[in-house]
């Protein structure tokens, strides 16, 4: 069926005679077949959000409905690819249109000409249900791409073949209980605005380690959690997200460049293939999917880009993988919402954003989580939830499940860093981790520029037991002392501004210096240093212990001898404590012992006899 263009207003096209069409149907607009989506229907008039440049369109042009929702193709070929906001591969588009992005280019998301070797793990006559893993292909040396039974398919395998297949060739046939024969290929399609189903959402009680000390120690995020990174221009949002994409403890990374500058996505394309994944020794790009809808691309496609990205993330989550999704930035996505809302002449909310901004953000972030997945997987021997195999449909209490994880981290770009603006406030009501970036810290070249006084994590209490079992029983105690020192520094700096540093007692001056050491030696981290760019939890723990050991030893000496804070602060061991972060992981235990002994020796020597009460020091400060 088709209608006729009635009005063109930027990315909004109104078409008449579309009574048979449905909401969210994809349509082809005009003689060039521009891709659009119906977002409103009024008396047979379809209001269409067009995802390409609409210059040259005018009344009278034809609009053809595909009668299908906006969907993304899922299958082998996603990893290592870079796609636009509606899932079209940019490299394939470049081969057709050249370096300048042209409108009306019609390409499929996944290449049908590539053959993949399919390895089945099930056999004919096996019963299967939605989500069961039929087999796999080796998509990259890192990723084993699992081929799953599509949702809605239940029955018994009649045929399953091993061999070389393209993604649209038949690999298996399922016969349903009603006798219907369903051919299965490696290609699936899923509507981007509908979350993929799962059996149950679980509590996110395990931290996602990132190797970034300020995050892992002070403001950790859970696997399956949600976080926001707000900050003004130049405060390092993109670098933080790049670091998380590079070093987070996840299997798959989906990076969405939503309305950001093109050179940032170029940096990702250039850097990621060169970065060696510490877990696998292979290129990081071999487990990464990129969605690029940069600031010079059509604004309406930003709105679809985050849904395209999160649908791909859910697909790999359903394979049982841990997935991290980076959206940079949701502010640019919200600007696309505001643009379309204005074109639709809707009643504006605060600062012109639509009144439904908060609900749209919620519908995006709520698709994150740690979930139990439908289906069995013989590759991992985990999970056997199967409707077709169960004797009592609906009772699965005695069955095991596969787990999948999708963690979402969204950058927010408030004008001037003002977090009171609507996008930030709507985001804060949803997320559990707030990493507030500070322009003052960024101007001081302190990166990551996370403000430790405004940032927070609501997952901390949940993680206490995990840290005690996997790192150390006193991790939370040491972290609490770090936070106390940073808070005390803020108080003491106010006093120093009023009366000067000489008015402080020796102990307060020591506290001020320890807080500075925490900031400069621990929280400051060089993303471009080979060793400092990533710090394992064990090393972070030893770094905390060294800084606090110096303070505890120095406090004893201040109370016992005639030493001054100035004398203790200037001890040579301070530099060695600061340079501990550049020590390779395999040498940290030995270096920790050496620096600990040096702390005891040098601090005990300050202001008095080095040998006096040495036994007392060794037992008190351990």
Coordinates of C-alpha atoms in Angstrom, one line a residue:
X1 CA 0.0 0.0 0.0
X2 CA 1.1 3.6 -0.5
X3 CA 0.1 7.1 0.4
X4 CA 1.0 10.6 -0.8
X5 CA 3.3 13.2 0.8
X6 CA 1.2 16.1 2.2
X7 CA 3.8 18.1 4.1
X8 CA 7.5 18.2 4.7
X9 CA 9.0 19.9 7.8
X10 CA 12.6 19.0 8.2
X11 CA 12.9 15.3 9.3
X12 CA 9.0 15.1 9.7
X13 CA 7.0 14.1 6.7
X14 CA 3.2 13.9 6.7
X15 CA 1.5 11.5 4.3
X16 CA -2.2 11.1 3.6
X17 CA -4.2 8.1 2.5
X18 CA -2.3 5.8 5.0
X19 CA -5.3 4.4 6.9
X20 CA -4.2 0.8 6.5
X21 CA -0.7 1.5 7.9
X22 CA 0.2 0.8 11.5
X23 CA 2.1 2.8 14.1
X24 CA 5.9 2.2 13.9
X25 CA 5.8 0.7 10.4
X26 CA 8.9 1.4 8.4
X27 CA 8.1 3.3 5.2
X28 CA 10.0 4.3 2.0
X29 CA 9.5 8.0 1.3
X30 CA 9.8 9.7 -2.1
X31 CA 11.4 8.6 -5.3
X32 CA 14.7 7.9 -3.6
X33 CA 13.1 5.5 -1.0
X34 CA 14.2 7.4 2.1
X35 CA 13.8 5.2 5.2
X36 CA 11.3 6.5 7.7
X37 CA 9.1 5.3 10.6
X38 CA 5.5 6.2 11.4
X39 CA 5.4 7.8 14.8
X40 CA 1.8 9.1 14.8
X41 CA -1.5 8.5 13.0
X42 CA -4.4 11.0 12.7
X43 CA -7.4 10.3 10.5
X44 CA -5.5 8.4 7.8
X45 CA -2.6 10.9 7.9
X46 CA 0.7 9.3 8.9
X47 CA 3.4 11.4 10.6
X48 CA 6.7 9.9 9.6
X49 CA 10.1 10.4 11.2
X50 CA 12.6 10.2 8.3
X51 CA 16.0 8.9 9.1
X52 CA 17.7 10.6 6.1
X53 CA 18.1 14.1 4.7
X54 CA 14.8 15.3 3.3
X55 CA 16.0 18.1 1.1
X56 CA 14.3 17.8 -2.3
X57 CA 11.1 16.2 -1.0
X58 CA 7.8 17.9 -1.7
X59 CA 4.1 17.3 -1.7
X60 CA 2.8 14.7 -4.1
X61 CA 5.6 12.2 -3.7
X62 CA 4.7 8.6 -2.9
X63 CA 5.1 6.9 0.4
X64 CA 5.3 3.1 0.5
X65 CA 4.8 1.1 3.7
X66 CA 6.8 -2.1 4.3
X67 CA 4.2 -3.1 6.9
X68 CA 7.1 -4.1 9.2
X69 CA 8.5 -2.4 12.3
X70 CA 12.0 -0.9 12.4
X71 CA 14.2 -3.9 13.0
X72 CA 17.8 -4.8 13.2
X73 CA 19.5 -7.9 11.6
X74 CA 21.2 -10.2 14.1
X75 CA 23.7 -12.8 13.2
X76 CA 27.3 -13.5 12.4
X77 CA 29.0 -10.4 10.9
X78 CA 28.1 -7.9 13.7
X79 CA 31.4 -8.1 15.6
X80 CA 34.0 -5.6 14.3
X81 CA 31.4 -3.8 12.2
X82 CA 30.5 -0.1 12.2
X83 CA 26.8 0.7 11.5
X84 CA 24.7 3.9 11.3
X85 CA 21.8 4.7 13.6
X86 CA 19.4 2.3 11.8
X87 CA 21.8 -0.6 11.4
X88 CA 23.2 0.0 7.9
X89 CA 27.0 -0.9 7.6
X90 CA 29.0 2.3 6.8
X91 CA 31.7 0.4 4.9
X92 CA 29.1 -1.1 2.5
X93 CA 27.5 2.3 2.1
X94 CA 30.9 3.8 1.3
X95 CA 31.5 1.3 -1.5
X96 CA 28.2 2.4 -3.1
X97 CA 28.2 6.1 -2.4
X98 CA 31.8 7.1 -1.8
X99 CA 33.2 9.1 1.2
X100 CA 30.2 11.4 1.3
X101 CA 27.1 9.9 2.9
X102 CA 24.3 10.0 0.4
X103 CA 20.5 9.6 1.0
X104 CA 18.5 6.7 -0.4
X105 CA 21.4 4.1 -0.2
X106 CA 19.7 0.8 0.4
X107 CA 22.1 -1.9 1.8
X108 CA 21.5 -4.9 4.1
X109 CA 23.1 -4.9 7.6
X110 CA 24.8 -8.2 7.3
X111 CA 26.7 -9.5 4.3
X112 CA 24.9 -12.4 2.6
X113 CA 28.0 -13.4 0.5
X114 CA 30.2 -14.5 3.5
X115 CA 30.2 -18.2 4.3
X116 CA 30.5 -19.2 8.0
X117 CA 31.3 -22.7 9.2
X118 CA 28.5 -23.8 11.5
X119 CA 29.2 -26.4 14.2
X120 CA 26.0 -28.0 15.5
X121 CA 25.8 -29.1 19.2
X122 CA 22.3 -30.7 18.9
X123 CA 21.2 -33.7 16.8
X124 CA 18.1 -34.6 14.8
X125 CA 15.1 -35.7 16.9
X126 CA 16.2 -33.4 19.8
X127 CA 13.4 -31.3 21.3
X128 CA 14.1 -27.6 21.1
X129 CA 12.4 -24.4 22.2
X130 CA 13.0 -20.7 21.9
X131 CA 16.5 -19.7 23.0
X132 CA 18.1 -23.2 22.8
X133 CA 21.6 -23.0 21.3
X134 CA 21.7 -25.1 18.1
X135 CA 25.4 -24.6 17.5
X136 CA 28.0 -21.9 16.8
X137 CA 30.3 -20.2 14.4
X138 CA 33.7 -18.8 15.1
X139 CA 33.0 -15.1 14.3
X140 CA 36.4 -13.9 15.6
X141 CA 39.2 -15.6 17.5
X142 CA 37.5 -14.2 20.7
X143 CA 33.8 -14.5 20.0
X144 CA 32.0 -17.8 19.6
X145 CA 28.8 -16.7 18.0
X146 CA 26.0 -18.9 19.2
X147 CA 23.1 -19.6 16.9
X148 CA 19.8 -19.8 18.9
X149 CA 16.3 -21.0 18.1
X150 CA 14.2 -17.9 17.3
X151 CA 11.6 -16.8 19.8
X152 CA 8.2 -18.4 19.2
X153 CA 9.6 -21.7 17.8
X154 CA 9.0 -25.0 19.6
X155 CA 9.3 -28.5 18.4
X156 CA 11.6 -31.3 17.4
X157 CA 14.7 -31.1 15.2
X158 CA 14.2 -32.9 11.9
X159 CA 17.5 -31.7 10.2
X160 CA 20.6 -30.0 11.5
X161 CA 23.7 -29.7 9.3
X162 CA 27.3 -28.9 9.8
X163 CA 29.2 -27.0 7.1
X164 CA 29.7 -23.7 5.3
X165 CA 26.6 -21.5 5.1
X166 CA 25.7 -17.9 4.5
X167 CA 23.5 -16.3 7.1
X168 CA 20.3 -16.7 5.0
X169 CA 20.8 -20.4 4.1
X170 CA 19.0 -23.1 6.0
X171 CA 21.0 -24.8 8.7
X172 CA 18.2 -26.7 10.5
X173 CA 14.5 -27.7 10.3
X174 CA 12.2 -27.8 13.3
X175 CA 8.9 -29.7 13.2
X176 CA 6.3 -28.3 15.5
X177 CA 3.7 -30.4 17.5
X178 CA 1.2 -29.3 14.9
X179 CA 3.3 -30.8 12.1
X180 CA 4.5 -27.4 10.6
X181 CA 8.1 -27.5 9.3
X182 CA 10.1 -24.3 10.1
X183 CA 13.4 -23.7 8.4
X184 CA 16.0 -22.0 10.6
X185 CA 18.9 -19.8 9.3
X186 CA 21.7 -18.0 11.2
X187 CA 19.9 -14.6 10.6
X188 CA 17.3 -13.2 13.0
X189 CA 15.5 -9.9 12.9
X190 CA 14.2 -8.1 16.0
X191 CA 12.2 -4.8 16.3
X192 CA 14.5 -2.3 18.0
X193 CA 11.8 -0.8 20.2
X194 CA 10.8 -4.1 21.8
X195 CA 13.1 -5.6 24.5
X196 CA 14.1 -9.2 23.9
X197 CA 12.3 -11.5 26.4
X198 CA 14.0 -13.2 29.4
X199 CA 12.8 -15.5 32.1
X200 CA 13.7 -13.5 35.2
X201 CA 15.7 -10.4 36.2
X202 CA 18.3 -11.1 38.9
X203 CA 19.9 -8.8 41.5
X204 CA 23.1 -7.1 40.2
X205 CA 25.3 -8.1 43.1
X206 CA 28.7 -8.5 41.4
X207 CA 30.9 -5.5 40.5
X208 CA 32.0 -4.9 37.0
X209 CA 35.8 -4.2 37.4
X210 CA 37.1 -1.6 35.0
X211 CA 40.7 -1.1 36.1
X212 CA 39.9 2.6 36.7
X213 CA 40.8 3.2 40.4
X214 CA 38.4 6.0 41.1
X215 CA 35.5 3.9 39.8
X216 CA 36.5 0.5 41.2
X217 CA 37.4 1.7 44.6
X218 CA 35.0 4.7 45.2
X219 CA 32.1 4.4 42.9
X220 CA 31.8 0.8 41.5
X221 CA 29.1 -0.3 39.0
X222 CA 27.4 -3.7 39.0
X223 CA 27.4 -6.1 36.2
X224 CA 24.0 -5.5 34.8
X225 CA 23.8 -2.1 36.4
X226 CA 23.2 1.4 34.9
X227 CA 25.4 4.5 35.2
X228 CA 25.5 8.0 33.9
X229 CA 28.6 10.1 33.2
X230 CA 27.5 13.8 33.0
X231 CA 30.0 16.6 32.5
X232 CA 30.6 19.8 30.5
X233 CA 32.5 20.0 27.3
X234 CA 36.2 19.0 27.7
X235 CA 35.8 17.2 31.0
X236 CA 36.6 13.8 29.6
X237 CA 33.3 11.9 29.1
X238 CA 34.4 10.3 25.9
X239 CA 37.8 9.3 27.3
X240 CA 36.1 7.7 30.4
X241 CA 33.8 5.7 28.1
X242 CA 36.7 4.7 25.9
X243 CA 38.6 3.5 29.0
X244 CA 35.5 1.5 30.1
X245 CA 35.1 0.0 26.7
X246 CA 38.7 -1.0 26.6
X247 CA 39.2 -2.4 30.1
X248 CA 35.9 -3.4 31.6
X249 CA 35.5 -7.1 32.6
X250 CA 33.0 -7.9 29.9
X251 CA 32.8 -10.2 26.9
X252 CA 31.2 -7.9 24.3
X253 CA 31.3 -4.1 23.9
X254 CA 28.6 -2.1 22.0
X255 CA 29.7 1.5 21.6
X256 CA 27.1 4.0 20.4
X257 CA 28.3 7.4 19.1
X258 CA 25.0 9.2 19.3
X259 CA 25.3 12.8 17.9
X260 CA 29.0 13.2 18.9
X261 CA 31.7 14.5 16.6
X262 CA 32.9 12.3 13.8
X263 CA 36.6 12.4 14.9
X264 CA 35.7 10.7 18.2
X265 CA 34.4 7.7 16.3
X266 CA 37.4 7.8 14.1
X267 CA 39.6 7.6 17.2
X268 CA 37.7 4.5 18.3
X269 CA 38.1 2.9 14.8
X270 CA 41.8 3.7 14.8
X271 CA 42.6 2.8 18.5
X272 CA 40.5 -0.3 19.2
X273 CA 42.2 -2.6 16.6
X274 CA 45.6 -1.7 18.0
X275 CA 44.6 -2.3 21.7
X276 CA 45.5 -5.8 23.0
X277 CA 42.7 -7.2 25.1
X278 CA 44.4 -8.2 28.5
X279 CA 42.0 -11.2 28.8
X280 CA 42.6 -12.8 25.4
X281 CA 45.7 -11.2 23.9
X282 CA 43.8 -10.3 20.7
X283 CA 42.6 -7.0 19.3
X284 CA 39.8 -5.3 21.2
X285 CA 37.9 -4.7 18.0
X286 CA 37.4 -8.5 17.8
X287 CA 34.7 -8.2 20.5
X288 CA 33.3 -4.7 19.7
X289 CA 30.3 -3.5 17.7
X290 CA 30.2 0.2 16.8
X291 CA 27.0 2.3 16.1
X292 CA 28.0 5.7 14.6
X293 CA 25.4 8.4 14.2
X294 CA 27.6 11.5 14.4
X295 CA 26.6 15.2 14.6
X296 CA 26.8 15.6 10.8
X297 CA 24.4 12.7 10.1
X298 CA 20.6 13.1 10.0
X299 CA 19.4 14.2 13.5
X300 CA 16.3 11.9 13.5
X301 CA 18.5 8.8 13.2
X302 CA 20.0 9.6 16.6
X303 CA 16.6 8.7 18.2
X304 CA 16.8 5.2 16.7
X305 CA 20.6 4.6 17.3
X306 CA 20.4 3.8 21.0
X307 CA 17.6 1.3 20.4
X308 CA 19.6 -0.3 17.6
X309 CA 22.6 -0.6 19.9
X310 CA 20.7 -2.0 22.9
X311 CA 18.9 -4.6 20.8
X312 CA 22.3 -5.8 19.6
X313 CA 23.5 -5.9 23.2
X314 CA 20.4 -7.9 24.2
X315 CA 21.2 -10.4 21.4
X316 CA 24.7 -11.2 22.7
X317 CA 23.3 -11.2 26.3
X318 CA 20.9 -14.0 25.3
X319 CA 24.0 -16.0 24.2
X320 CA 25.1 -15.9 27.9
X321 CA 27.7 -13.2 27.5
X322 CA 28.4 -10.2 29.6
X323 CA 27.8 -7.1 27.5
X324 CA 28.7 -3.4 28.2
X325 CA 26.9 -0.8 26.2
X326 CA 28.3 2.8 26.0
X327 CA 25.9 5.5 24.8
X328 CA 27.7 8.8 24.0
X329 CA 25.6 10.8 24.5
X330 CA 22.0 10.7 25.6
X331 CA 21.8 14.5 25.5
X332 CA 22.2 14.4 21.8
X333 CA 19.6 11.7 21.6
X334 CA 17.3 13.9 23.7
X335 CA 17.9 16.8 21.3
X336 CA 16.5 14.6 18.5
X337 CA 13.4 14.0 20.6
X338 CA 13.0 17.7 21.1
X339 CA 13.4 18.4 17.4
X340 CA 10.7 15.9 16.5
X341 CA 8.4 17.0 19.3
X342 CA 8.7 20.6 18.0
X343 CA 7.9 19.5 14.5
X344 CA 4.8 17.6 15.8
X345 CA 3.7 20.8 17.5
X346 CA 3.4 19.0 20.9
X347 CA 3.0 20.9 24.1
X348 CA 6.7 21.3 25.3
X349 CA 8.0 20.5 28.7
X350 CA 10.9 22.1 30.5
X351 CA 13.4 23.8 28.2
X352 CA 11.4 22.6 25.2
X353 CA 12.0 18.9 25.8
X354 CA 8.9 16.7 25.4
X355 CA 6.9 15.8 28.5
X356 CA 7.7 12.1 27.9
X357 CA 11.5 12.5 28.1
X358 CA 11.7 10.7 31.4
X359 CA 9.6 7.7 30.3
X360 CA 11.6 7.3 27.1
X361 CA 14.9 7.4 29.0
X362 CA 13.5 4.8 31.5
X363 CA 12.4 2.5 28.7
X364 CA 16.0 2.6 27.4
X365 CA 17.8 2.1 30.7
X366 CA 15.4 -0.6 32.0
X367 CA 16.6 -2.9 29.3
X368 CA 19.9 -3.3 31.2
X369 CA 20.2 -6.1 33.8
X370 CA 21.5 -9.4 34.9
X371 CA 18.9 -11.9 33.7
X372 CA 18.1 -15.6 33.4
X373 CA 17.7 -16.5 29.8
X374 CA 15.3 -18.8 28.0
X375 CA 16.8 -22.0 26.5
X376 CA 19.6 -24.5 27.0
X377 CA 23.2 -24.3 26.0
X378 CA 25.3 -27.5 25.8
X379 CA 28.4 -25.4 25.1
X380 CA 28.4 -24.2 28.7
X381 CA 26.4 -27.1 30.3
X382 CA 24.4 -24.3 31.9
X383 CA 20.7 -23.8 31.7
X384 CA 18.0 -26.2 30.6
X385 CA 14.9 -24.1 30.7
X386 CA 12.7 -25.5 27.9
X387 CA 9.0 -25.2 27.5
X388 CA 8.9 -28.1 25.1
X389 CA 10.8 -30.5 27.4
X390 CA 9.0 -29.5 30.6
X391 CA 6.3 -31.9 31.9
X392 CA 4.5 -29.1 33.8
X393 CA 4.4 -26.0 31.6
X394 CA 4.9 -22.9 33.7
X395 CA 6.7 -24.6 36.6
X396 CA 10.4 -24.2 36.2
X397 CA 11.5 -24.0 39.9
X398 CA 13.7 -27.1 39.7
X399 CA 15.5 -26.1 36.5
X400 CA 18.8 -24.4 36.0
X401 CA 19.3 -21.3 33.9
X402 CA 21.8 -19.5 31.7
X403 CA 22.7 -16.0 32.8
X404 CA 23.3 -13.0 30.6
X405 CA 24.4 -9.6 31.5
X406 CA 23.8 -6.2 29.9
X407 CA 25.4 -3.1 31.6
X408 CA 24.5 0.3 30.3
X409 CA 26.6 3.4 30.7
X410 CA 25.3 6.7 29.3
X411 CA 27.2 9.9 28.9
X412 CA 25.2 13.1 29.4
X413 CA 26.3 16.5 28.0
X414 CA 24.5 19.2 30.0
X415 CA 25.2 22.8 28.7
X416 CA 27.9 24.3 30.8
X417 CA 27.9 21.3 33.1
X418 CA 24.6 22.3 34.7
X419 CA 23.2 19.0 36.0
X420 CA 19.9 20.7 36.9
X421 CA 18.9 20.6 33.2
X422 CA 16.1 18.2 32.3
X423 CA 18.1 15.4 30.7
X424 CA 20.4 15.1 33.7
X425 CA 17.5 15.2 36.2
X426 CA 15.5 12.6 34.3
X427 CA 18.6 10.4 34.1
X428 CA 19.4 10.8 37.8
X429 CA 16.0 9.4 38.7
X430 CA 16.8 6.2 36.9
X431 CA 20.5 5.3 37.3
X432 CA 22.2 3.8 40.3
X433 CA 25.7 5.2 39.7
X434 CA 26.5 8.8 39.1
X435 CA 30.0 9.7 37.9
X436 CA 29.9 13.5 37.9
X437 CA 32.8 15.0 35.9
X438 CA 34.1 18.4 37.0
X439 CA 35.5 21.0 34.6
X440 CA 37.7 22.4 37.4
X441 CA 39.5 19.1 37.8
X442 CA 39.8 18.8 34.0
X443 CA 41.4 22.2 33.8
X444 CA 43.9 21.1 36.4
X445 CA 44.7 18.1 34.2
X446 CA 43.3 15.7 36.8
X447 CA 41.8 12.7 34.9
X448 CA 39.5 10.9 35.2
X449 CA 37.9 14.2 36.4
X450 CA 35.3 12.5 38.6
X451 CA 34.3 14.8 41.5
X452 CA 34.5 12.5 44.6
X453 CA 32.3 14.9 46.6
X454 CA 29.3 14.7 44.2
X455 CA 29.6 11.2 42.6
X456 CA 28.0 8.2 44.2
X457 CA 27.2 4.5 43.8
X458 CA 24.1 2.8 45.2
X459 CA 25.6 -0.6 44.8
X460 CA 28.3 -0.4 47.5
X461 CA 26.4 -2.2 50.3
X462 CA 25.6 -5.1 48.0
X463 CA 29.3 -5.5 47.1
X464 CA 30.7 -5.7 50.6
X465 CA 30.6 -9.5 50.8
X466 CA 32.0 -9.9 47.3
X467 CA 35.0 -7.7 48.0
X468 CA 35.6 -9.5 51.3
X469 CA 35.7 -12.9 49.5
X470 CA 37.5 -11.9 46.3
X471 CA 40.0 -9.1 47.4
X472 CA 40.3 -8.5 51.1
X473 CA 38.1 -8.4 54.2
X474 CA 39.2 -4.9 55.0
X475 CA 38.6 -3.4 51.4
X476 CA 35.5 -1.5 52.5
X477 CA 37.2 -0.2 55.7
X478 CA 40.1 1.2 53.7
X479 CA 37.7 2.7 51.1
X480 CA 35.8 4.3 54.0
X481 CA 39.0 5.9 55.3
X482 CA 39.8 7.3 51.8
X483 CA 36.4 8.9 51.5
X484 CA 36.8 10.4 55.0
X485 CA 40.2 11.9 54.2
X486 CA 38.8 13.5 51.0
X487 CA 35.8 14.9 52.9
X488 CA 38.1 16.2 55.6
X489 CA 40.3 17.9 53.0
X490 CA 37.3 19.9 51.8
X491 CA 36.8 21.2 55.3
X492 CA 40.4 22.0 55.9
X493 CA 40.8 23.8 52.6
X494 CA 38.1 26.3 53.8
X495 CA 40.1 27.0 56.9
X496 CA 43.3 27.4 54.9
X497 CA 41.7 30.0 52.7
X498 CA 40.6 32.0 55.7
X499 CA 43.7 31.8 58.0
X500 CA 46.5 30.1 56.1
X501 CA 48.0 26.7 56.4
X502 CA 50.3 27.7 59.3
X503 CA 47.1 27.8 61.5
X504 CA 46.6 24.0 61.1
X505 CA 47.9 21.5 63.7
X506 CA 50.6 19.0 62.6
X507 CA 48.0 16.3 62.4
X508 CA 45.6 18.3 60.3
X509 CA 48.5 19.3 58.0
X510 CA 49.3 15.6 57.7
X511 CA 45.6 14.8 56.9
X512 CA 45.7 17.4 54.2
X513 CA 48.8 15.9 52.7
X514 CA 47.4 12.4 52.8
X515 CA 44.3 13.6 51.0
X516 CA 46.6 15.2 48.3
X517 CA 48.4 11.8 48.0
X518 CA 45.0 10.0 47.5
X519 CA 44.1 12.5 44.8
X520 CA 47.4 12.6 42.9
X521 CA 48.8 9.2 43.6
X522 CA 45.6 7.1 43.6
X523 CA 42.7 8.9 41.9
X524 CA 44.7 10.5 39.1
X525 CA 45.2 7.9 36.4
X526 CA 47.0 8.3 33.0
X527 CA 44.9 6.7 30.2
X528 CA 47.9 6.8 27.9
X529 CA 50.4 5.2 30.2
X530 CA 51.1 1.5 29.4
X531 CA 50.9 0.4 33.0
X532 CA 48.8 3.1 34.7
X533 CA 45.9 2.8 32.2
X534 CA 44.7 -0.3 33.9
X535 CA 45.0 -1.3 37.6
X536 CA 43.7 -4.7 38.9
X537 CA 41.8 -4.8 42.2
X538 CA 44.7 -6.4 44.0
X539 CA 47.0 -3.6 43.1
X540 CA 44.4 -1.0 44.0
X541 CA 44.2 -2.6 47.4
X542 CA 47.9 -2.5 48.0
X543 CA 48.0 1.1 46.9
X544 CA 45.4 2.0 49.5
X545 CA 47.3 0.1 52.2
X546 CA 50.6 2.0 51.4
X547 CA 49.1 5.4 51.6
X548 CA 47.2 4.7 54.8
X549 CA 50.3 2.9 56.3
X550 CA 52.3 6.1 55.9
X551 CA 49.6 8.1 57.7
X552 CA 49.2 5.6 60.5
X553 CA 53.0 5.4 61.1
X554 CA 53.4 9.2 60.8
X555 CA 50.6 9.8 63.4
X556 CA 52.4 7.6 65.9
X557 CA 55.7 9.5 65.4
X558 CA 53.9 12.8 65.7
X559 CA 52.5 11.8 69.0
X560 CA 55.7 10.3 70.4
X561 CA 58.6 12.4 69.1
X562 CA 59.4 16.0 68.1
X563 CA 58.8 15.4 64.5
X564 CA 56.8 17.9 62.5
X565 CA 54.3 17.4 59.7
X566 CA 56.6 19.3 57.3
X567 CA 59.4 16.9 58.1
X568 CA 57.3 13.8 57.6
X569 CA 55.8 15.1 54.4
X570 CA 59.2 15.7 52.8
X571 CA 60.5 12.2 53.4
X572 CA 61.9 10.5 50.2
X573 CA 59.6 7.5 50.6
X574 CA 56.6 9.7 49.6
X575 CA 57.8 9.7 46.0
X576 CA 58.2 5.9 46.0
X577 CA 54.6 5.6 47.3
X578 CA 53.5 7.9 44.4
X579 CA 55.4 5.8 41.8
X580 CA 53.9 2.5 43.0
X581 CA 51.1 2.8 40.4
X582 CA 53.7 2.5 37.6
X583 CA 55.0 -0.9 38.9
X584 CA 54.1 -3.9 36.8
X585 CA 51.5 -6.2 38.3
X586 CA 54.0 -9.1 38.6
X587 CA 56.3 -7.0 40.7
X588 CA 53.7 -5.4 43.0
X589 CA 54.0 -7.8 45.9
X590 CA 57.8 -7.5 46.2
X591 CA 57.7 -3.7 45.7
X592 CA 54.9 -3.4 48.3
X593 CA 57.1 -5.2 50.9
X594 CA 60.1 -2.9 50.1
X595 CA 58.1 0.3 50.3
X596 CA 56.4 -0.8 53.5
X597 CA 59.8 -1.4 55.2
X598 CA 61.1 1.9 53.9
X599 CA 58.0 3.7 55.4
X600 CA 58.7 2.2 58.8
X601 CA 62.4 3.0 58.6
X602 CA 62.1 6.6 57.4
X603 CA 59.1 7.7 59.4
X604 CA 60.4 6.2 62.6
X605 CA 63.7 8.1 62.0
X606 CA 62.0 11.4 61.8
X607 CA 62.3 13.7 64.8
X608 CA 64.1 11.2 67.1
X609 CA 66.1 8.0 67.5
X610 CA 65.4 5.5 64.7
X611 CA 65.9 2.6 67.1
X612 CA 63.7 3.9 69.9
X613 CA 60.5 1.9 70.3
X614 CA 61.2 0.1 67.0
X615 CA 59.6 -3.1 68.3
X616 CA 56.5 -1.1 69.4
X617 CA 56.2 0.4 65.9
X618 CA 56.5 -3.0 64.1
X619 CA 53.7 -4.5 66.2
X620 CA 51.4 -1.4 66.1
X621 CA 51.7 -0.6 62.4
X622 CA 51.4 -3.7 60.4

